[in-house]
PDB file of C-alpha atoms in Angstrom:
ATOM      1  CA  MET A   1     104.228 147.558 194.862  1.00 75.00           C
ATOM      2  CA  PRO A   2     106.121 150.440 196.508  1.00 81.00           C
ATOM      3  CA  VAL A   3     109.844 150.065 197.061  1.00 87.00           C
ATOM      4  CA  LEU A   4     109.716 151.507 200.589  1.00 93.00           C
ATOM      5  CA  THR A   5     107.523 151.056 203.629  1.00 90.00           C
ATOM      6  CA  ALA A   6     105.727 154.156 204.888  1.00 86.00           C
ATOM      7  CA  THR A   7     108.225 154.530 207.745  1.00 88.00           C
ATOM      8  CA  GLN A   8     111.206 154.183 205.423  1.00 92.00           C
ATOM      9  CA  TYR A   9     109.641 156.756 203.098  1.00 91.00           C
ATOM     10  CA  VAL A  10     109.286 159.286 205.939  1.00 90.00           C
ATOM     11  CA  VAL A  11     112.938 158.842 206.926  1.00 92.00           C
ATOM     12  CA  LEU A  12     114.202 159.238 203.352  1.00 95.00           C
ATOM     13  CA  PHE A  13     111.882 162.193 202.776  1.00 93.00           C
ATOM     14  CA  ALA A  14     113.346 163.906 205.848  1.00 93.00           C
ATOM     15  CA  LEU A  15     116.852 163.321 204.479  1.00 96.00           C
ATOM     16  CA  ALA A  16     115.975 164.671 201.028  1.00 95.00           C
ATOM     17  CA  SER A  17     116.602 168.208 202.279  1.00 93.00           C
ATOM     18  CA  GLY A  18     120.049 167.382 203.641  1.00 94.00           C
ATOM     19  CA  MET A  19     122.030 165.460 206.240  1.00 94.00           C
ATOM     20  CA  GLN A  20     120.520 164.991 209.680  1.00 94.00           C
ATOM     21  CA  CYS A  21     121.834 163.575 212.917  1.00 93.00           C
ATOM     22  CA  GLY A  22     120.179 160.496 214.382  1.00 90.00           C
ATOM     23  CA  PRO A  23     118.221 162.245 217.172  1.00 89.00           C
ATOM     24  CA  ASP A  24     116.881 164.910 214.794  1.00 90.00           C
ATOM     25  CA  LEU A  25     115.934 162.272 212.242  1.00 90.00           C
ATOM     26  CA  ARG A  26     114.071 160.264 214.887  1.00 89.00           C
ATOM     27  CA  THR A  27     112.250 163.447 215.975  1.00 88.00           C
ATOM     28  CA  ALA A  28     111.251 164.120 212.344  1.00 85.00           C
ATOM     29  CA  LEU A  29     109.884 160.578 212.117  1.00 85.00           C
ATOM     30  CA  LEU A  30     107.811 161.046 215.275  1.00 86.00           C
ATOM     31  CA  ALA A  31     106.559 164.475 214.121  1.00 85.00           C
ATOM     32  CA  ALA A  32     105.395 162.982 210.824  1.00 79.00           C
ATOM     33  CA  GLY A  33     103.210 160.529 212.711  1.00 75.00           C
ATOM     34  CA  GLY A  34     105.700 157.682 212.589  1.00 64.00           C
ATOM     35  CA  SER A  35     105.395 155.086 215.257  1.00 63.00           C
ATOM     36  CA  ASN A  36     107.039 155.820 218.583  1.00 68.00           C
ATOM     37  CA  ARG A  37     110.115 153.758 217.831  1.00 69.00           C
ATOM     38  CA  SER A  38     112.532 152.957 220.584  1.00 81.00           C
ATOM     39  CA  TYR A  39     116.164 153.853 219.992  1.00 82.00           C
ATOM     40  CA  PRO A  40     117.063 150.199 219.249  1.00 87.00           C
ATOM     41  CA  ALA A  41     114.195 149.928 216.741  1.00 86.00           C
ATOM     42  CA  PHE A  42     115.229 153.216 215.131  1.00 88.00           C
ATOM     43  CA  HIS A  43     118.804 151.958 214.908  1.00 89.00           C
ATOM     44  CA  GLN A  44     117.581 148.774 213.185  1.00 93.00           C
ATOM     45  CA  LEU A  45     115.559 150.856 210.730  1.00 93.00           C
ATOM     46  CA  THR A  46     118.520 153.046 209.803  1.00 94.00           C
ATOM     47  CA  ALA A  47     120.818 150.001 209.636  1.00 95.00           C
ATOM     48  CA  ARG A  48     118.456 148.363 207.106  1.00 96.00           C
ATOM     49  CA  LEU A  49     118.304 151.562 205.057  1.00 97.00           C
ATOM     50  CA  GLU A  50     122.092 151.689 205.078  1.00 97.00           C
ATOM     51  CA  ARG A  51     122.386 147.994 204.186  1.00 97.00           C
ATOM     52  CA  ASP A  52     120.013 148.506 201.253  1.00 97.00           C
ATOM     53  CA  GLY A  53     122.117 151.432 200.029  1.00 97.00           C
ATOM     54  CA  TYR A  54     119.515 154.153 200.642  1.00 98.00           C
ATOM     55  CA  VAL A  55     121.432 156.085 203.308  1.00 98.00           C
ATOM     56  CA  ARG A  56     124.985 156.330 204.515  1.00 97.00           C
ATOM     57  CA  ARG A  57     126.321 157.253 207.908  1.00 93.00           C
ATOM     58  CA  ARG A  58     128.523 160.305 207.958  1.00 85.00           C
ATOM     59  CA  PRO A  59     130.488 160.781 211.156  1.00 81.00           C
ATOM     60  CA  LEU A  60     131.710 164.324 211.625  1.00 79.00           C
ATOM     61  CA  SER A  61     135.008 165.053 213.319  1.00 78.00           C
ATOM     62  CA  THR A  62     133.421 167.911 215.287  1.00 83.00           C
ATOM     63  CA  ASP A  63     130.368 165.982 216.495  1.00 80.00           C
ATOM     64  CA  ARG A  64     129.981 162.626 218.244  1.00 83.00           C
ATOM     65  CA  ARG A  65     126.480 162.087 216.883  1.00 87.00           C
ATOM     66  CA  VAL A  66     125.917 159.917 213.827  1.00 89.00           C
ATOM     67  CA  TRP A  67     124.762 161.847 210.791  1.00 94.00           C
ATOM     68  CA  PHE A  68     122.797 160.329 207.925  1.00 96.00           C
ATOM     69  CA  ALA A  69     122.798 161.319 204.265  1.00 96.00           C
ATOM     70  CA  LEU A  70     120.570 160.178 201.434  1.00 97.00           C
ATOM     71  CA  THR A  71     122.354 158.296 198.641  1.00 97.00           C
ATOM     72  CA  ARG A  72     121.587 158.321 194.938  1.00 97.00           C
ATOM     73  CA  GLU A  73     119.818 154.958 195.389  1.00 97.00           C
ATOM     74  CA  GLY A  74     117.814 156.456 198.246  1.00 97.00           C
ATOM     75  CA  ARG A  75     116.670 159.315 196.023  1.00 97.00           C
ATOM     76  CA  LYS A  76     115.615 156.809 193.349  1.00 97.00           C
ATOM     77  CA  ALA A  77     113.675 154.731 195.880  1.00 96.00           C
ATOM     78  CA  LEU A  78     111.994 157.868 197.231  1.00 96.00           C
ATOM     79  CA  GLN A  79     110.961 158.941 193.729  1.00 95.00           C
ATOM     80  CA  THR A  80     109.760 155.459 192.732  1.00 94.00           C
ATOM     81  CA  THR A  81     107.644 155.150 195.870  1.00 93.00           C
ATOM     82  CA  ARG A  82     106.228 158.659 195.403  1.00 91.00           C
ATOM     83  CA  GLU A  83     105.318 157.874 191.778  1.00 91.00           C
ATOM     84  CA  PHE A  84     103.634 154.620 192.851  1.00 90.00           C
ATOM     85  CA  TYR A  85     101.317 156.405 195.284  1.00 84.00           C
ATOM     86  CA  VAL A  86     100.632 159.356 192.970  1.00 86.00           C
ATOM     87  CA  SER A  87      99.631 156.995 190.147  1.00 85.00           C
ATOM     88  CA  ARG A  88      97.279 155.121 192.478  1.00 82.00           C
ATOM     89  CA  SER A  89      95.559 158.325 193.587  1.00 75.00           C
ATOM     90  CA  LEU A  90      94.577 159.384 190.065  1.00 62.00           C
TER      91      LEU A  90
END
């Protein structure tokens, strides 16, 4: 069974290339065909990812927006989920 849901995977995949602010991350989720999540639902999603140790919030002193960064555990979960789906497609 995959470690991440499809929506969680898309969020972590977007963060794999570097930190993103909340609005940009939500836009990336929508562009990837993610469900049209309300801001409260998106906040719950990112809060669960943070609680599970996959992302961390990174406030910047020059910006009021919340920025998100992928953690080492998040990279592992991303890789494990990717390997699960690749092995099933063979």
